[in-house]
PDB file of C-alpha atoms in Angstrom:
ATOM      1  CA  UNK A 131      42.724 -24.536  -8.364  1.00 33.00           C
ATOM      2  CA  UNK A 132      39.267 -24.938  -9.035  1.00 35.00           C
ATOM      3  CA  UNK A 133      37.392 -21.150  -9.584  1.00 36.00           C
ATOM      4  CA  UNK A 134      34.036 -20.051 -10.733  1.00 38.00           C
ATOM      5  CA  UNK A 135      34.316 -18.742 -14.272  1.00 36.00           C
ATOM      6  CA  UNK A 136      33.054 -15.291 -15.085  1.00 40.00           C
ATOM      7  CA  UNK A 137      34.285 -13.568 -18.210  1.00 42.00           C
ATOM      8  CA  UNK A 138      35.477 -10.123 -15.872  1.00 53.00           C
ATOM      9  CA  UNK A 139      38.946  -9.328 -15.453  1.00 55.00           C
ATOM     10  CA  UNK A 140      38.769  -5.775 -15.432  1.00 77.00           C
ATOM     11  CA  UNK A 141      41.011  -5.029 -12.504  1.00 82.00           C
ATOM     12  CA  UNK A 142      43.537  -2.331 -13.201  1.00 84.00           C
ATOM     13  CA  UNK A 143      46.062  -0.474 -10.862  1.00 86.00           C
ATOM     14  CA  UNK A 144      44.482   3.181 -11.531  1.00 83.00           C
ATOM     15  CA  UNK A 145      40.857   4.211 -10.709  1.00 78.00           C
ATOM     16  CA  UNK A 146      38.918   4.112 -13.791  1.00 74.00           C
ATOM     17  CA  UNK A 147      38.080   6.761 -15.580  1.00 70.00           C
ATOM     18  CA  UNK A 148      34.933   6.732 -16.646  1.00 63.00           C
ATOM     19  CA  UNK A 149      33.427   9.766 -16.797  1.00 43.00           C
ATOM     20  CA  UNK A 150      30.121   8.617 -17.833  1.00 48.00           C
ATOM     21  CA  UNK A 151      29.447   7.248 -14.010  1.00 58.00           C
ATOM     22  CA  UNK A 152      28.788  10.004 -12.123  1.00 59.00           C
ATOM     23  CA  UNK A 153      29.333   7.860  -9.484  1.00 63.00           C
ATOM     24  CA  UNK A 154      33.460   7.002  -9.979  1.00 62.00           C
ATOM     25  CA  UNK A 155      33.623  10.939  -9.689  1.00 66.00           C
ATOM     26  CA  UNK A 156      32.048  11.145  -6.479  1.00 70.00           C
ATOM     27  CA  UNK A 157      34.078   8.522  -5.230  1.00 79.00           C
ATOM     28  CA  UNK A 158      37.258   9.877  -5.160  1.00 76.00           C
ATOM     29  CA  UNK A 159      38.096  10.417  -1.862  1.00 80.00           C
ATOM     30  CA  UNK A 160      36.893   6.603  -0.672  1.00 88.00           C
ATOM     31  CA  UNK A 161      38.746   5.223  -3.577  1.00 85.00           C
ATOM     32  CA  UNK A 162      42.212   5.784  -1.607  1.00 87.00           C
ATOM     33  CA  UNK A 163      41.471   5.415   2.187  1.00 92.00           C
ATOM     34  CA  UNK A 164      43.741   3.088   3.741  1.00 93.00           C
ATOM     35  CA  UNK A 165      40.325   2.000   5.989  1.00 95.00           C
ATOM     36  CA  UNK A 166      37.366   2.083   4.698  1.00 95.00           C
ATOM     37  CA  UNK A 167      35.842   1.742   8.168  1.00 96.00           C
ATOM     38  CA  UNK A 168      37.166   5.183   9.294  1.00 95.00           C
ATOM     39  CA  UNK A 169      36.262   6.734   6.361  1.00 94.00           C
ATOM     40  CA  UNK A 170      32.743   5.420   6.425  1.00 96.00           C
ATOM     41  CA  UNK A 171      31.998   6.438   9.981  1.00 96.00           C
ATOM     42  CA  UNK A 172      33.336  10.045   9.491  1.00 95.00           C
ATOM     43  CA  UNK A 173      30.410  10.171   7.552  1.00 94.00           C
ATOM     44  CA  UNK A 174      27.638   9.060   9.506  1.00 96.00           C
ATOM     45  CA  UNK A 175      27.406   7.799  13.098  1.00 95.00           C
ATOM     46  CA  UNK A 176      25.425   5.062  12.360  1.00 98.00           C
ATOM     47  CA  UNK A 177      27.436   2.509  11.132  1.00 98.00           C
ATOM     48  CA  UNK A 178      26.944  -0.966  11.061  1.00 98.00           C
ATOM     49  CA  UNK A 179      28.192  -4.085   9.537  1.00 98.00           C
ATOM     50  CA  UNK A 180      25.803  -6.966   8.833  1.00 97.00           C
ATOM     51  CA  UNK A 181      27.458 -10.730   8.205  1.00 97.00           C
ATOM     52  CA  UNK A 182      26.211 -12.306   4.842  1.00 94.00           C
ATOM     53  CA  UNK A 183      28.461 -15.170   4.988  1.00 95.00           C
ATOM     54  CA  UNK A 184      30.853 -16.752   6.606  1.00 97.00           C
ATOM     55  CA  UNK A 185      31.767 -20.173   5.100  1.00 95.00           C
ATOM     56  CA  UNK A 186      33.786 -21.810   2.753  1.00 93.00           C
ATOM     57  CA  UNK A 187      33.671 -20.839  -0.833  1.00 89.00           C
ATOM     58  CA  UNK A 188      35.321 -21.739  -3.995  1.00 84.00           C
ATOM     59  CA  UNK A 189      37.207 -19.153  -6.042  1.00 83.00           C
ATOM     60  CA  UNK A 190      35.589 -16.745  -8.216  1.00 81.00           C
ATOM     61  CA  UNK A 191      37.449 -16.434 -11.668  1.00 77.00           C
ATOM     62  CA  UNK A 192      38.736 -12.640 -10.666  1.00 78.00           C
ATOM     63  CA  UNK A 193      40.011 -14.000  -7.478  1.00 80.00           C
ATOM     64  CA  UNK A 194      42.757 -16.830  -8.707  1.00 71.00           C
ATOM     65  CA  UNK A 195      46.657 -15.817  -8.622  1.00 67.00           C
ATOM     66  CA  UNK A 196      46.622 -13.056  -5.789  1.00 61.00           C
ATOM     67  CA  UNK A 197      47.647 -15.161  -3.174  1.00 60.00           C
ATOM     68  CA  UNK A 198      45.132 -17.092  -2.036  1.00 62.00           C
ATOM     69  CA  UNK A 199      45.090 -20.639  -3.015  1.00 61.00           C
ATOM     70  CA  UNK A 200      41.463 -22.726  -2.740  1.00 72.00           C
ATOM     71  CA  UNK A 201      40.160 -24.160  -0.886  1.00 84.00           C
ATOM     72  CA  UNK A 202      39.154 -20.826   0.112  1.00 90.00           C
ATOM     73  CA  UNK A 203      36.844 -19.600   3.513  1.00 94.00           C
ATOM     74  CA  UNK A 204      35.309 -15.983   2.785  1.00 94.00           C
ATOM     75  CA  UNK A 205      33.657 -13.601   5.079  1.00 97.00           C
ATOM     76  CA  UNK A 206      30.428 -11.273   2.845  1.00 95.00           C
ATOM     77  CA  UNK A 207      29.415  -8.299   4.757  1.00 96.00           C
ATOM     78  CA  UNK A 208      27.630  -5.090   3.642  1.00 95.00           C
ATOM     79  CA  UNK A 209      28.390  -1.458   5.548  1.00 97.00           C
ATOM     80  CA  UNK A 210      25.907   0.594   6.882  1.00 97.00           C
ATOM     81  CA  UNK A 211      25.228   4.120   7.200  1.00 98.00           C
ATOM     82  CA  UNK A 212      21.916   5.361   8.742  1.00 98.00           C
ATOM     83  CA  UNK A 213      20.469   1.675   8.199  1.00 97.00           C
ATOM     84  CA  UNK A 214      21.125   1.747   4.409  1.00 95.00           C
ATOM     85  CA  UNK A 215      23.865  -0.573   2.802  1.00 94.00           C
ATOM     86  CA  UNK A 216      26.604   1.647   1.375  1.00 95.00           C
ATOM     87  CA  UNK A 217      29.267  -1.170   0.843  1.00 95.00           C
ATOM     88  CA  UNK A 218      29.512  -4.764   0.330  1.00 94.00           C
ATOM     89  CA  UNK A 219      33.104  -6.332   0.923  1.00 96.00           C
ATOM     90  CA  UNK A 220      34.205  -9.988   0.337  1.00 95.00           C
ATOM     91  CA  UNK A 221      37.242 -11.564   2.443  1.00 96.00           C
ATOM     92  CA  UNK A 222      38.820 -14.419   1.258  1.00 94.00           C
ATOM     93  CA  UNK A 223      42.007 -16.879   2.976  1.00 93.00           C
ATOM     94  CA  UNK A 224      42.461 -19.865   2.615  1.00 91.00           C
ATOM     95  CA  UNK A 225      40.351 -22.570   4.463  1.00 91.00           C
ATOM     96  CA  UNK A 226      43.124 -23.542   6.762  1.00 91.00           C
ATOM     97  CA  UNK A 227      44.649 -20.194   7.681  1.00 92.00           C
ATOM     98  CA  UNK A 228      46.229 -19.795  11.331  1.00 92.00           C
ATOM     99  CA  UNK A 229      46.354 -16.056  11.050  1.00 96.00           C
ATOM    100  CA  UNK A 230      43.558 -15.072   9.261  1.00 97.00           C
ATOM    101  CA  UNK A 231      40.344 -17.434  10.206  1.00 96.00           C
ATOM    102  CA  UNK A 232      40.300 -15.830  13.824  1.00 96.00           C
ATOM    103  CA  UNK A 233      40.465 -12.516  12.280  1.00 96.00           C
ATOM    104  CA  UNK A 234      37.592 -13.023  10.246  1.00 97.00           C
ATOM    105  CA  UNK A 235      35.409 -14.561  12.616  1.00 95.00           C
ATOM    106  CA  UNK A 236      34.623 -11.170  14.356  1.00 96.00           C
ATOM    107  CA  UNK A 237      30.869 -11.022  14.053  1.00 95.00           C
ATOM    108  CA  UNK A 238      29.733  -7.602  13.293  1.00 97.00           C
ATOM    109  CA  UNK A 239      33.061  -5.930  14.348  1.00 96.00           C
ATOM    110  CA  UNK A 240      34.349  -3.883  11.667  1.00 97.00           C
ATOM    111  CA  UNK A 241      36.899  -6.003   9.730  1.00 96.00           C
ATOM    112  CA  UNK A 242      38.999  -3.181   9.501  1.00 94.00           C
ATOM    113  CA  UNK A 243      39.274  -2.022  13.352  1.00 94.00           C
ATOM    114  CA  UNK A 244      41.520  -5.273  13.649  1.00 94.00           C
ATOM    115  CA  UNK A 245      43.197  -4.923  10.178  1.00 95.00           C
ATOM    116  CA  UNK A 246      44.477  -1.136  11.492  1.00 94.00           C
ATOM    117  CA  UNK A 247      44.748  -0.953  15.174  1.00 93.00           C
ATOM    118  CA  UNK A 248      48.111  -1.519  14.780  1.00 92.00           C
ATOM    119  CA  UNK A 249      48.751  -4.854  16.096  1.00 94.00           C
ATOM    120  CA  UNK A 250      48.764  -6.967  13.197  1.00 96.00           C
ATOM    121  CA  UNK A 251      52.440  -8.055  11.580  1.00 97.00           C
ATOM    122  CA  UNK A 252      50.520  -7.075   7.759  1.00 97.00           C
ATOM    123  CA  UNK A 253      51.656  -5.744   4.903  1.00 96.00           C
ATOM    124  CA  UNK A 254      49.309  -4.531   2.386  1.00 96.00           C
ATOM    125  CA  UNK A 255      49.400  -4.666  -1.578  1.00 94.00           C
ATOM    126  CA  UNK A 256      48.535  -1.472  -3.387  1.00 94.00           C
ATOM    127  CA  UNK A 257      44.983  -1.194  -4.351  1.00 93.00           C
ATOM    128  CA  UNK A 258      43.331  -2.735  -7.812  1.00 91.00           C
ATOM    129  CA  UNK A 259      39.923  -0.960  -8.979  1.00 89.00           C
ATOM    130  CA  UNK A 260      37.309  -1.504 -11.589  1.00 86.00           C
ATOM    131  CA  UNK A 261      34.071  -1.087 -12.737  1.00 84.00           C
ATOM    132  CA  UNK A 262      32.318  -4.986 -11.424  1.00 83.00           C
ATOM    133  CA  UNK A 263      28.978  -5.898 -13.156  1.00 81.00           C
ATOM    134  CA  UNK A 264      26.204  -5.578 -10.865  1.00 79.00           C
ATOM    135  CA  UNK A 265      25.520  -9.529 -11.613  1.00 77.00           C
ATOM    136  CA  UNK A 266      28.817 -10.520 -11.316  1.00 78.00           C
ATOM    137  CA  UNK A 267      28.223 -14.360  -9.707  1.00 74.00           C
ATOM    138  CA  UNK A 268      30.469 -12.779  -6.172  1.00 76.00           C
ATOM    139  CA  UNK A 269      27.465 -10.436  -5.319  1.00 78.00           C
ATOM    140  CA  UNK A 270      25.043 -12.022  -3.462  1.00 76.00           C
ATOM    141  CA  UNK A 271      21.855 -12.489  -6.137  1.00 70.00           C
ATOM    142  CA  UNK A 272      19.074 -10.642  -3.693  1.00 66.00           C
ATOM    143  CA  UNK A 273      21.514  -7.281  -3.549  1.00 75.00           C
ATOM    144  CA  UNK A 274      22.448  -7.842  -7.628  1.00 68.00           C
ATOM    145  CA  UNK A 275      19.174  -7.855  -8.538  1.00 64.00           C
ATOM    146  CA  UNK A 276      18.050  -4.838  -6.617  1.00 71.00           C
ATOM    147  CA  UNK A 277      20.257  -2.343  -7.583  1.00 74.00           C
ATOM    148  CA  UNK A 278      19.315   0.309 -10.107  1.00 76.00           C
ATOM    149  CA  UNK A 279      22.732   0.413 -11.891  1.00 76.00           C
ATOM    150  CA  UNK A 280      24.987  -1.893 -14.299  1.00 76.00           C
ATOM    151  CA  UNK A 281      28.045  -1.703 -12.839  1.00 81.00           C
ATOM    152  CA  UNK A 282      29.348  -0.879  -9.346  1.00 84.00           C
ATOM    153  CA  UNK A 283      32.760   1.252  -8.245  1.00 86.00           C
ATOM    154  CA  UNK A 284      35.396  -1.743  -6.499  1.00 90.00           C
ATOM    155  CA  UNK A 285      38.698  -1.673  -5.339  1.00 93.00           C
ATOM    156  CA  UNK A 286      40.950  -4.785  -3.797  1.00 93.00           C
ATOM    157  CA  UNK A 287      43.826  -5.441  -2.254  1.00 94.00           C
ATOM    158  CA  UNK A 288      45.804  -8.107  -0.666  1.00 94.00           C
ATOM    159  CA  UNK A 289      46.973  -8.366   3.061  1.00 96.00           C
ATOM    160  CA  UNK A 290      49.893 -10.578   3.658  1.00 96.00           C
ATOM    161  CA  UNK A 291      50.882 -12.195   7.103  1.00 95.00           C
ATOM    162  CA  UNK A 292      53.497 -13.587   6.317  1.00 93.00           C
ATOM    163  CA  UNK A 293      52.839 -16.090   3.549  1.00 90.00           C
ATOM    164  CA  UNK A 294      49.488 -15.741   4.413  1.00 92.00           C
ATOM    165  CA  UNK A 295      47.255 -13.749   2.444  1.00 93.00           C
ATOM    166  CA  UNK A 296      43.992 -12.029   2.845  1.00 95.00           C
ATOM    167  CA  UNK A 297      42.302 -10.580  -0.376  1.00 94.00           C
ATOM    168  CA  UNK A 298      39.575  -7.910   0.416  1.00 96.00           C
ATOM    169  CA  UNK A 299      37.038  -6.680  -2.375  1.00 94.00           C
ATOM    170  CA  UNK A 300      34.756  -3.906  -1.574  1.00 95.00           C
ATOM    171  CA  UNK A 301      32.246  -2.559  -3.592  1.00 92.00           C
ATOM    172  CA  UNK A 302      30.318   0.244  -3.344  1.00 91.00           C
ATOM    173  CA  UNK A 303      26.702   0.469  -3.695  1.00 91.00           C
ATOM    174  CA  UNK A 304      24.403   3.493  -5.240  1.00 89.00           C
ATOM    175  CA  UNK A 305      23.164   4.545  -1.954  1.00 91.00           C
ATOM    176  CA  UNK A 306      26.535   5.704  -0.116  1.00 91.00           C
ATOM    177  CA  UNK A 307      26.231   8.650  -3.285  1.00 87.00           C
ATOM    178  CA  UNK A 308      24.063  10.340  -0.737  1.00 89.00           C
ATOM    179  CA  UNK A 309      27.097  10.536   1.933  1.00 90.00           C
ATOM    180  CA  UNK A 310      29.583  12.306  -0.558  1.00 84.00           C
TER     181      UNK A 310
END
């Protein structure tokens, strides 16, 4: 499998612990929601979701042996509250997936009002979380390079259909610390 190397594998099956970040503290209530969506729109009314990308896309280093074998097709979107992007989220299937291409061609639908309405055959893997560099190579470059911290809150998991899997990464960006 071909993958784009980055030296970050910090993924680990707690939510760190960092007590330096403000921010991991005031995240504890989003770290656990089973959707983010919901959760995110009990805060504000104004949610939106805005489609970075929706292509193919190779691997990144952090995203090999969970299921999803390249060549990979990824849907990028960042989560709005009040106009202001509070998440960014990365979907990745394979290229040729029956189940999950349709699902993530859905525009600016909220990934996660078809991942929880109840109609999906899914099973979902418990959640991973770490502290991500703000330049890791996954974020897109204009949103690394404005963001006023080093590292960002993330959690992952993996949705299986099947033997088809769907790995989600969110991230959460400085401004949704004016929601919590």
């Amino acid at each position: 499998m071909k993958s784009v190397h980055h030296p970050y594998a910090g993924w680990q099956g707690q939510v760190p612990d960092e007590a330096h970040l403000p921010m991991v503290q005031n995240l504890a209530e989003l770290w656990q929601v089973n959707s983010l969506t919901s959760a995110l729109k009990s805060l504000s009314p104004h949610f939106s979701v805005t489609v970075l990308a929706l292509a193919n896309s190779e691997a990144y280093a952090d995203e090999v042996g969970f299921g999803v074998d390249a060549p990979l097709f990824c849907r990028e979107v960042t989560l709005s509250l009040d106009g202001r992007a509070v998440v960014w989220a990365r979907s990745v299937c394979h290229r040729h997936s029956r189940y999950w291409l349709p699902i993530l061609d859905c525009g600016t639908e909220p990934l996660g009002h078809r991942l929880f309405d109840g109609s999906l055959p899914i099973t979902r893997s418990a959640f991973e979380y770490a502290l991500v560099p703000a330049m890791h190579p996954m974020l897109p470059q204009a949103l690394a390079a404005a963001l006023p911290v080093a590292e960002l809150g993330a959690r992952r998991s993996t949705f299986w259909w099947g033997e088809d899997a769907l790995l989600l990464t969110e991230c959460f960006l400085p401004a949704i610390e004016e929601y919590l």
